[in-house]
Amino acid sequence: MQATLEEELDNTDEPVSDSATDADDAANPDAPDKAPPANPAKPRPRRVLPDHLERVRVTHELDEEHRHGRCGGQLMPIGEEITEQIGVIPARQFVIQHVKIKYACECKECGVKTALMPLQPLPGSQASPSILAYTMVAKLLDCLPLYRQEKIWAREGLDLSRSKLARWLIDRASLLQPLYNLMQEVFFAYDIAMSDDTGIQVLKEDGRSASSRSALWIRRGGAPETPVVLLDYNVSKGSAVASMLLEEFKGYLVVDAAPSFNAIVSKNELVTVLCNDHYLESFFITSDKPLSLSE
């Protein structure tokens, strides 16, 4: 019944736009024909939202006073049109209360036993595992500095200074050591890798002036289906650091022409694959005429 009623309603639809066009043409018989657009715009297909996202139905219905046709009959639902939008629930903060129940015997001579809490990443701290993970992901994956996170928490009425957030991350970095070791194994198990060092400046470092330069060493490798990226901090950009980080690597190493890699390349008999920009530095320019890519 529903499908039949829908078909009947579709058949009674009038092409209003075509009728209006015909009327305009009849009123102006001498009007020149409209030229079709030179490049008619193609309708852009609407992107389908991912299936794994939860669908929350918000139903819109006619009010009772509008559920009557022109004949006075009752309008009945015959179908529905669905329009999808992306919704989001911002991060919600809450306080976890760990309630440790105390137990005692009726004899009153056995003492009191108190339930134990699960092991915490920062014992005695207000930081839960969830906020530690949230802070790490926001800083390292979403590139959200701690001073911006501090302002975000302040809007929620939480006093979490950047120094406190930094101390949380530093104190619990040791928890990630097993994961780091596993990623190193993946790195050394494949025969193609990239490495580079980037100079950085660290303020208020023990035993060093604020103008001292340090290095952030980057290693990228692993099989295509399991790529890994490792970052290591060191005060030096020397060959000793490169040799330590690549000590177990064998194969093809994509690097620049920095001399810090020469020792490990020679020791492990690595095949260096220079990037195009640094590779060109090995050639001498013998002409004043600018070179094009074709040359």
mmCIF file of N, CA and C in Angstrom, residues 22-140:
data_model
loop_
_atom_site.group_PDB
_atom_site.id
_atom_site.type_symbol
_atom_site.label_atom_id
_atom_site.label_comp_id
_atom_site.label_asym_id
_atom_site.label_seq_id
_atom_site.Cartn_x
_atom_site.Cartn_y
_atom_site.Cartn_z
ATOM 1 N N ASP A 22 8.173 27.489 -20.354
ATOM 2 C CA ASP A 22 7.349 27.556 -21.553
ATOM 3 C C ASP A 22 6.547 28.851 -21.599
ATOM 4 N N ALA A 23 6.025 29.294 -20.458
ATOM 5 C CA ALA A 23 5.250 30.520 -20.426
ATOM 6 C C ALA A 23 6.108 31.726 -20.769
ATOM 7 N N ASP A 24 7.344 31.745 -20.273
ATOM 8 C CA ASP A 24 8.246 32.849 -20.597
ATOM 9 C C ASP A 24 8.566 32.878 -22.078
ATOM 10 N N ASP A 25 8.778 31.687 -22.694
ATOM 11 C CA ASP A 25 9.078 31.623 -24.117
ATOM 12 C C ASP A 25 7.892 32.093 -24.941
ATOM 13 N N ALA A 26 6.661 31.746 -24.530
ATOM 14 C CA ALA A 26 5.478 32.176 -25.283
ATOM 15 C C ALA A 26 5.293 33.678 -25.196
ATOM 16 N N ALA A 27 5.617 34.280 -24.065
ATOM 17 C CA ALA A 27 5.460 35.720 -23.905
ATOM 18 C C ALA A 27 6.506 36.487 -24.693
ATOM 19 N N ASN A 28 7.624 35.878 -24.996
ATOM 20 C CA ASN A 28 8.695 36.552 -25.746
ATOM 21 C C ASN A 28 9.112 35.672 -26.921
ATOM 22 N N PRO A 29 8.300 35.644 -27.982
ATOM 23 C CA PRO A 29 8.626 34.744 -29.104
ATOM 24 C C PRO A 29 9.881 35.153 -29.853
ATOM 25 N N ASP A 30 10.247 36.448 -29.763
ATOM 26 C CA ASP A 30 11.430 36.913 -30.507
ATOM 27 C C ASP A 30 12.709 36.819 -29.693
ATOM 28 N N ALA A 31 12.601 36.338 -28.481
ATOM 29 C CA ALA A 31 13.799 36.247 -27.641
ATOM 30 C C ALA A 31 14.760 35.205 -28.205
ATOM 31 N N PRO A 32 16.062 35.523 -28.252
ATOM 32 C CA PRO A 32 17.040 34.555 -28.800
ATOM 33 C C PRO A 32 17.147 33.339 -27.903
ATOM 34 N N ASP A 33 17.482 32.222 -28.534
ATOM 35 C CA ASP A 33 17.678 30.999 -27.761
ATOM 36 C C ASP A 33 18.856 31.167 -26.804
ATOM 37 N N LYS A 34 18.702 30.647 -25.585
ATOM 38 C CA LYS A 34 19.771 30.725 -24.610
ATOM 39 C C LYS A 34 20.854 29.708 -24.941
ATOM 40 N N ALA A 35 22.079 30.193 -25.011
ATOM 41 C CA ALA A 35 23.199 29.290 -25.308
ATOM 42 C C ALA A 35 23.532 28.470 -24.076
ATOM 43 N N PRO A 36 23.794 27.203 -24.258
ATOM 44 C CA PRO A 36 24.173 26.378 -23.106
ATOM 45 C C PRO A 36 25.515 26.848 -22.544
ATOM 46 N N PRO A 37 25.736 26.692 -21.282
ATOM 47 C CA PRO A 37 27.023 27.109 -20.702
ATOM 48 C C PRO A 37 28.184 26.366 -21.335
ATOM 49 N N ALA A 38 29.310 27.080 -21.471
ATOM 50 C CA ALA A 38 30.475 26.480 -22.141
ATOM 51 C C ALA A 38 30.991 25.271 -21.379
ATOM 52 N N ASN A 39 31.080 25.405 -20.075
ATOM 53 C CA ASN A 39 31.568 24.308 -19.249
ATOM 54 C C ASN A 39 30.548 24.037 -18.146
ATOM 55 N N PRO A 40 29.542 23.240 -18.455
ATOM 56 C CA PRO A 40 28.528 22.980 -17.432
ATOM 57 C C PRO A 40 29.148 22.308 -16.208
ATOM 58 N N ALA A 41 28.800 22.853 -15.062
ATOM 59 C CA ALA A 41 29.355 22.316 -13.815
ATOM 60 C C ALA A 41 28.775 20.936 -13.524
ATOM 61 N N LYS A 42 29.665 20.033 -13.199
ATOM 62 C CA LYS A 42 29.223 18.688 -12.852
ATOM 63 C C LYS A 42 28.870 18.642 -11.360
ATOM 64 N N PRO A 43 27.764 18.047 -11.045
ATOM 65 C CA PRO A 43 27.402 17.966 -9.618
ATOM 66 C C PRO A 43 28.435 17.154 -8.850
ATOM 67 N N ARG A 44 28.848 17.698 -7.734
ATOM 68 C CA ARG A 44 29.836 17.012 -6.906
ATOM 69 C C ARG A 44 29.146 15.946 -6.058
ATOM 70 N N PRO A 45 29.615 14.732 -6.135
ATOM 71 C CA PRO A 45 28.967 13.672 -5.337
ATOM 72 C C PRO A 45 29.172 13.918 -3.851
ATOM 73 N N ARG A 46 28.130 13.715 -3.094
ATOM 74 C CA ARG A 46 28.221 13.894 -1.646
ATOM 75 C C ARG A 46 29.023 12.742 -1.042
ATOM 76 N N ARG A 47 29.961 13.100 -0.204
ATOM 77 C CA ARG A 47 30.789 12.086 0.429
ATOM 78 C C ARG A 47 29.984 11.326 1.484
ATOM 79 N N VAL A 48 30.113 10.034 1.424
ATOM 80 C CA VAL A 48 29.403 9.185 2.382
ATOM 81 C C VAL A 48 30.194 9.152 3.682
ATOM 82 N N LEU A 49 29.532 9.396 4.785
ATOM 83 C CA LEU A 49 30.198 9.367 6.083
ATOM 84 C C LEU A 49 30.514 7.921 6.477
ATOM 85 N N PRO A 50 31.618 7.706 7.201
ATOM 86 C CA PRO A 50 32.057 6.336 7.537
ATOM 87 C C PRO A 50 30.972 5.538 8.255
ATOM 88 N N ASP A 51 30.899 4.258 7.918
ATOM 89 C CA ASP A 51 29.879 3.384 8.511
ATOM 90 C C ASP A 51 30.127 3.110 9.991
ATOM 91 N N HIS A 52 31.392 3.210 10.432
ATOM 92 C CA HIS A 52 31.669 2.848 11.819
ATOM 93 C C HIS A 52 31.190 3.902 12.813
ATOM 94 N N LEU A 53 30.818 5.096 12.333
ATOM 95 C CA LEU A 53 30.328 6.121 13.241
ATOM 96 C C LEU A 53 28.894 5.812 13.669
ATOM 97 N N GLU A 54 28.631 6.017 14.929
ATOM 98 C CA GLU A 54 27.286 5.784 15.458
ATOM 99 C C GLU A 54 26.282 6.723 14.791
ATOM 100 N N ARG A 55 25.123 6.182 14.460
ATOM 101 C CA ARG A 55 24.036 6.983 13.898
ATOM 102 C C ARG A 55 23.042 7.322 15.013
ATOM 103 N N VAL A 56 22.833 8.591 15.267
ATOM 104 C CA VAL A 56 21.868 9.066 16.265
ATOM 105 C C VAL A 56 20.695 9.682 15.503
ATOM 106 N N ARG A 57 19.556 9.015 15.568
ATOM 107 C CA ARG A 57 18.385 9.471 14.820
ATOM 108 C C ARG A 57 17.689 10.616 15.558
ATOM 109 N N VAL A 58 17.461 11.682 14.822
ATOM 110 C CA VAL A 58 16.668 12.800 15.317
ATOM 111 C C VAL A 58 15.485 12.926 14.361
ATOM 112 N N THR A 59 14.305 12.514 14.802
ATOM 113 C CA THR A 59 13.125 12.430 13.932
ATOM 114 C C THR A 59 12.350 13.753 13.964
ATOM 115 N N HIS A 60 11.997 14.235 12.775
ATOM 116 C CA HIS A 60 11.213 15.468 12.638
ATOM 117 C C HIS A 60 9.849 15.085 12.050
ATOM 118 N N GLU A 61 8.780 15.417 12.748
ATOM 119 C CA GLU A 61 7.432 15.068 12.316
ATOM 120 C C GLU A 61 6.566 16.326 12.211
ATOM 121 N N LEU A 62 5.521 16.225 11.427
ATOM 122 C CA LEU A 62 4.569 17.322 11.323
ATOM 123 C C LEU A 62 3.785 17.464 12.625
ATOM 124 N N ASP A 63 3.486 18.698 12.963
ATOM 125 C CA ASP A 63 2.602 18.914 14.117
ATOM 126 C C ASP A 63 1.207 18.367 13.800
ATOM 127 N N GLU A 64 0.441 18.074 14.838
ATOM 128 C CA GLU A 64 -0.904 17.528 14.655
ATOM 129 C C GLU A 64 -1.774 18.435 13.791
ATOM 130 N N GLU A 65 -1.634 19.731 13.928
ATOM 131 C CA GLU A 65 -2.477 20.663 13.184
ATOM 132 C C GLU A 65 -2.170 20.677 11.699
ATOM 133 N N HIS A 66 -0.975 20.156 11.316
ATOM 134 C CA HIS A 66 -0.602 20.135 9.903
ATOM 135 C C HIS A 66 -0.725 18.751 9.279
ATOM 136 N N ARG A 67 -1.319 17.797 9.978
ATOM 137 C CA ARG A 67 -1.428 16.428 9.457
ATOM 138 C C ARG A 67 -2.777 16.181 8.787
ATOM 139 N N HIS A 68 -3.281 17.185 8.104
ATOM 140 C CA HIS A 68 -4.543 17.042 7.385
ATOM 141 C C HIS A 68 -4.355 17.537 5.953
ATOM 142 N N GLY A 69 -4.894 16.773 4.998
ATOM 143 C CA GLY A 69 -4.826 17.162 3.611
ATOM 144 C C GLY A 69 -5.890 18.203 3.269
ATOM 145 N N ARG A 70 -5.874 18.660 2.000
ATOM 146 C CA ARG A 70 -6.859 19.658 1.571
ATOM 147 C C ARG A 70 -8.273 19.101 1.600
ATOM 148 N N CYS A 71 -8.375 17.768 1.481
ATOM 149 C CA CYS A 71 -9.702 17.152 1.514
ATOM 150 C C CYS A 71 -10.210 16.965 2.938
ATOM 151 N N GLY A 72 -9.353 17.237 3.916
ATOM 152 C CA GLY A 72 -9.745 17.042 5.301
ATOM 153 C C GLY A 72 -9.331 15.713 5.865
ATOM 154 N N GLY A 73 -8.782 14.826 5.021
ATOM 155 C CA GLY A 73 -8.367 13.515 5.501
ATOM 156 C C GLY A 73 -7.085 13.575 6.319
ATOM 157 N N GLN A 74 -6.828 12.512 7.049
ATOM 158 C CA GLN A 74 -5.652 12.423 7.915
ATOM 159 C C GLN A 74 -4.430 12.027 7.082
ATOM 160 N N LEU A 75 -3.331 12.767 7.210
ATOM 161 C CA LEU A 75 -2.086 12.425 6.531
ATOM 162 C C LEU A 75 -1.371 11.322 7.307
ATOM 163 N N MET A 76 -0.905 10.305 6.560
ATOM 164 C CA MET A 76 -0.215 9.178 7.174
ATOM 165 C C MET A 76 1.237 9.137 6.698
ATOM 166 N N PRO A 77 2.168 8.710 7.528
ATOM 167 C CA PRO A 77 3.568 8.577 7.101
ATOM 168 C C PRO A 77 3.687 7.567 5.961
ATOM 169 N N ILE A 78 4.437 7.922 4.907
ATOM 170 C CA ILE A 78 4.630 7.019 3.770
ATOM 171 C C ILE A 78 6.110 6.760 3.492
ATOM 172 N N GLY A 79 6.983 7.391 4.220
ATOM 173 C CA GLY A 79 8.415 7.206 3.981
ATOM 174 C C GLY A 79 9.199 8.221 4.788
ATOM 175 N N GLU A 80 10.473 8.331 4.465
ATOM 176 C CA GLU A 80 11.319 9.272 5.179
ATOM 177 C C GLU A 80 12.495 9.695 4.314
ATOM 178 N N GLU A 81 12.981 10.884 4.547
ATOM 179 C CA GLU A 81 14.194 11.398 3.925
ATOM 180 C C GLU A 81 15.242 11.565 5.021
ATOM 181 N N ILE A 82 16.452 11.130 4.741
ATOM 182 C CA ILE A 82 17.507 11.164 5.759
ATOM 183 C C ILE A 82 18.617 12.104 5.295
ATOM 184 N N THR A 83 18.953 13.056 6.122
ATOM 185 C CA THR A 83 20.082 13.955 5.911
ATOM 186 C C THR A 83 21.069 13.727 7.041
ATOM 187 N N GLU A 84 22.344 13.500 6.696
ATOM 188 C CA GLU A 84 23.348 13.179 7.709
ATOM 189 C C GLU A 84 24.288 14.355 7.939
ATOM 190 N N GLN A 85 24.580 14.625 9.195
ATOM 191 C CA GLN A 85 25.538 15.634 9.605
ATOM 192 C C GLN A 85 26.529 15.002 10.578
ATOM 193 N N ILE A 86 27.683 15.634 10.691
ATOM 194 C CA ILE A 86 28.706 15.149 11.618
ATOM 195 C C ILE A 86 28.507 15.825 12.963
ATOM 196 N N GLY A 87 28.360 15.048 14.001
ATOM 197 C CA GLY A 87 28.234 15.570 15.350
ATOM 198 C C GLY A 87 29.463 15.233 16.177
ATOM 199 N N VAL A 88 29.695 15.976 17.236
ATOM 200 C CA VAL A 88 30.851 15.737 18.090
ATOM 201 C C VAL A 88 30.482 16.078 19.531
ATOM 202 N N ILE A 89 31.004 15.296 20.447
ATOM 203 C CA ILE A 89 30.882 15.575 21.873
ATOM 204 C C ILE A 89 32.275 15.942 22.370
ATOM 205 N N PRO A 90 32.502 17.197 22.788
ATOM 206 C CA PRO A 90 33.846 17.594 23.249
ATOM 207 C C PRO A 90 34.302 16.741 24.426
ATOM 208 N N ALA A 91 35.625 16.780 24.643
ATOM 209 C CA ALA A 91 36.199 16.015 25.752
ATOM 210 C C ALA A 91 35.522 16.389 27.066
ATOM 211 N N ARG A 92 35.183 15.386 27.854
ATOM 212 C CA ARG A 92 34.477 15.595 29.116
ATOM 213 C C ARG A 92 35.416 15.266 30.268
ATOM 214 N N GLN A 93 35.573 16.218 31.173
ATOM 215 C CA GLN A 93 36.431 16.009 32.325
ATOM 216 C C GLN A 93 35.587 15.529 33.516
ATOM 217 N N PHE A 94 36.170 14.684 34.318
ATOM 218 C CA PHE A 94 35.497 14.209 35.521
ATOM 219 C C PHE A 94 36.553 13.793 36.537
ATOM 220 N N VAL A 95 36.146 13.650 37.772
ATOM 221 C CA VAL A 95 37.054 13.265 38.851
ATOM 222 C C VAL A 95 36.808 11.794 39.200
ATOM 223 N N ILE A 96 37.872 11.018 39.131
ATOM 224 C CA ILE A 96 37.788 9.603 39.502
ATOM 225 C C ILE A 96 38.043 9.485 41.001
ATOM 226 N N GLN A 97 37.079 9.003 41.719
ATOM 227 C CA GLN A 97 37.237 8.771 43.162
ATOM 228 C C GLN A 97 37.512 7.285 43.408
ATOM 229 N N HIS A 98 38.706 6.993 43.832
ATOM 230 C CA HIS A 98 39.059 5.617 44.176
ATOM 231 C C HIS A 98 38.647 5.370 45.638
ATOM 232 N N VAL A 99 37.608 4.632 45.813
ATOM 233 C CA VAL A 99 37.074 4.364 47.149
ATOM 234 C C VAL A 99 37.572 2.993 47.599
ATOM 235 N N LYS A 100 38.416 2.980 48.613
ATOM 236 C CA LYS A 100 38.981 1.727 49.136
ATOM 237 C C LYS A 100 38.191 1.315 50.377
ATOM 238 N N ILE A 101 37.448 0.249 50.221
ATOM 239 C CA ILE A 101 36.592 -0.214 51.312
ATOM 240 C C ILE A 101 37.437 -0.867 52.411
ATOM 241 N N LYS A 102 37.099 -0.530 53.653
ATOM 242 C CA LYS A 102 37.777 -1.117 54.812
ATOM 243 C C LYS A 102 36.923 -2.255 55.383
ATOM 244 N N TYR A 103 37.592 -3.303 55.819
ATOM 245 C CA TYR A 103 36.905 -4.480 56.360
ATOM 246 C C TYR A 103 37.433 -4.778 57.770
ATOM 247 N N ALA A 104 36.522 -5.242 58.630
ATOM 248 C CA ALA A 104 36.902 -5.635 59.993
ATOM 249 C C ALA A 104 36.056 -6.825 60.428
ATOM 250 N N CYS A 105 36.588 -7.609 61.323
ATOM 251 C CA CYS A 105 35.886 -8.790 61.831
ATOM 252 C C CYS A 105 34.991 -8.404 63.008
ATOM 253 N N GLU A 106 33.929 -9.170 63.177
ATOM 254 C CA GLU A 106 33.006 -8.885 64.275
ATOM 255 C C GLU A 106 33.660 -9.054 65.646
ATOM 256 N N CYS A 107 34.711 -9.853 65.688
ATOM 257 C CA CYS A 107 35.374 -10.076 66.981
ATOM 258 C C CYS A 107 36.166 -8.862 67.434
ATOM 259 N N LYS A 108 36.426 -7.947 66.526
ATOM 260 C CA LYS A 108 37.134 -6.705 66.813
ATOM 261 C C LYS A 108 38.579 -6.930 67.242
ATOM 262 N N GLU A 109 39.107 -8.120 66.953
ATOM 263 C CA GLU A 109 40.486 -8.415 67.341
ATOM 264 C C GLU A 109 41.381 -8.763 66.153
ATOM 265 N N CYS A 110 40.784 -8.867 64.960
ATOM 266 C CA CYS A 110 41.549 -9.289 63.777
ATOM 267 C C CYS A 110 42.150 -8.109 63.007
ATOM 268 N N GLY A 111 41.925 -6.906 63.467
ATOM 269 C CA GLY A 111 42.453 -5.759 62.760
ATOM 270 C C GLY A 111 41.577 -5.344 61.590
ATOM 271 N N VAL A 112 42.070 -4.399 60.817
ATOM 272 C CA VAL A 112 41.335 -3.826 59.683
ATOM 273 C C VAL A 112 42.100 -4.110 58.389
ATOM 274 N N LYS A 113 41.375 -4.538 57.370
ATOM 275 C CA LYS A 113 41.946 -4.739 56.039
ATOM 276 C C LYS A 113 41.302 -3.750 55.065
ATOM 277 N N THR A 114 42.122 -3.142 54.246
ATOM 278 C CA THR A 114 41.643 -2.147 53.275
ATOM 279 C C THR A 114 41.957 -2.632 51.868
ATOM 280 N N ALA A 115 40.983 -2.528 50.996
ATOM 281 C CA ALA A 115 41.180 -2.936 49.604
ATOM 282 C C ALA A 115 42.272 -2.082 48.956
ATOM 283 N N LEU A 116 43.003 -2.688 48.030
ATOM 284 C CA LEU A 116 44.110 -2.003 47.362
ATOM 285 C C LEU A 116 43.660 -1.429 46.021
ATOM 286 N N MET A 117 44.283 -0.323 45.646
ATOM 287 C CA MET A 117 44.049 0.268 44.327
ATOM 288 C C MET A 117 44.900 -0.450 43.290
ATOM 289 N N PRO A 118 44.475 -0.435 42.031
ATOM 290 C CA PRO A 118 45.357 -0.938 40.965
ATOM 291 C C PRO A 118 46.615 -0.074 40.875
ATOM 292 N N LEU A 119 47.669 -0.628 40.354
ATOM 293 C CA LEU A 119 48.902 0.131 40.185
ATOM 294 C C LEU A 119 48.652 1.343 39.289
ATOM 295 N N GLN A 120 49.202 2.480 39.687
ATOM 296 C CA GLN A 120 49.016 3.726 38.956
ATOM 297 C C GLN A 120 50.328 4.164 38.303
ATOM 298 N N PRO A 121 50.260 4.837 37.137
ATOM 299 C CA PRO A 121 51.495 5.286 36.479
ATOM 300 C C PRO A 121 52.241 6.340 37.293
ATOM 301 N N LEU A 122 51.522 7.172 38.018
ATOM 302 C CA LEU A 122 52.131 8.177 38.881
ATOM 303 C C LEU A 122 51.544 8.049 40.285
ATOM 304 N N PRO A 123 52.053 7.153 41.106
ATOM 305 C CA PRO A 123 51.496 6.965 42.457
ATOM 306 C C PRO A 123 51.527 8.271 43.250
ATOM 307 N N GLY A 124 50.396 8.570 43.898
ATOM 308 C CA GLY A 124 50.310 9.778 44.701
ATOM 309 C C GLY A 124 50.003 11.032 43.914
ATOM 310 N N SER A 125 49.867 10.906 42.584
ATOM 311 C CA SER A 125 49.588 12.068 41.744
ATOM 312 C C SER A 125 48.109 12.119 41.396
ATOM 313 N N GLN A 126 47.649 13.303 40.992
ATOM 314 C CA GLN A 126 46.280 13.463 40.535
ATOM 315 C C GLN A 126 46.110 13.041 39.077
ATOM 316 N N ALA A 127 47.185 12.609 38.435
ATOM 317 C CA ALA A 127 47.125 12.241 37.017
ATOM 318 C C ALA A 127 46.663 10.795 36.870
ATOM 319 N N SER A 128 45.577 10.600 36.147
ATOM 320 C CA SER A 128 45.095 9.256 35.833
ATOM 321 C C SER A 128 45.738 8.779 34.545
ATOM 322 N N PRO A 129 45.681 7.486 34.260
ATOM 323 C CA PRO A 129 46.211 7.006 32.976
ATOM 324 C C PRO A 129 45.561 7.691 31.776
ATOM 325 N N SER A 130 44.276 8.020 31.877
ATOM 326 C CA SER A 130 43.583 8.611 30.735
ATOM 327 C C SER A 130 44.092 10.003 30.410
ATOM 328 N N ILE A 131 44.352 10.837 31.430
ATOM 329 C CA ILE A 131 44.819 12.188 31.137
ATOM 330 C C ILE A 131 46.281 12.173 30.692
ATOM 331 N N LEU A 132 47.061 11.210 31.160
ATOM 332 C CA LEU A 132 48.434 11.079 30.669
ATOM 333 C C LEU A 132 48.439 10.714 29.182
ATOM 334 N N ALA A 133 47.610 9.756 28.807
ATOM 335 C CA ALA A 133 47.531 9.366 27.404
ATOM 336 C C ALA A 133 47.008 10.518 26.548
ATOM 337 N N TYR A 134 46.009 11.232 27.057
ATOM 338 C CA TYR A 134 45.437 12.368 26.327
ATOM 339 C C TYR A 134 46.503 13.442 26.086
ATOM 340 N N THR A 135 47.300 13.741 27.102
ATOM 341 C CA THR A 135 48.335 14.770 26.984
ATOM 342 C C THR A 135 49.404 14.365 25.980
ATOM 343 N N MET A 136 49.816 13.089 26.004
ATOM 344 C CA MET A 136 50.832 12.611 25.064
ATOM 345 C C MET A 136 50.345 12.684 23.629
ATOM 346 N N VAL A 137 49.127 12.217 23.384
ATOM 347 C CA VAL A 137 48.594 12.219 22.025
ATOM 348 C C VAL A 137 48.435 13.646 21.517
ATOM 349 N N ALA A 138 47.925 14.541 22.373
ATOM 350 C CA ALA A 138 47.725 15.926 21.954
ATOM 351 C C ALA A 138 49.054 16.594 21.607
ATOM 352 N N LYS A 139 50.092 16.318 22.370
ATOM 353 C CA LYS A 139 51.388 16.964 22.129
ATOM 354 C C LYS A 139 52.148 16.336 20.969
ATOM 355 N N LEU A 140 52.233 15.004 20.954
ATOM 356 C CA LEU A 140 53.119 14.334 20.009
ATOM 357 C C LEU A 140 52.457 14.018 18.673
#
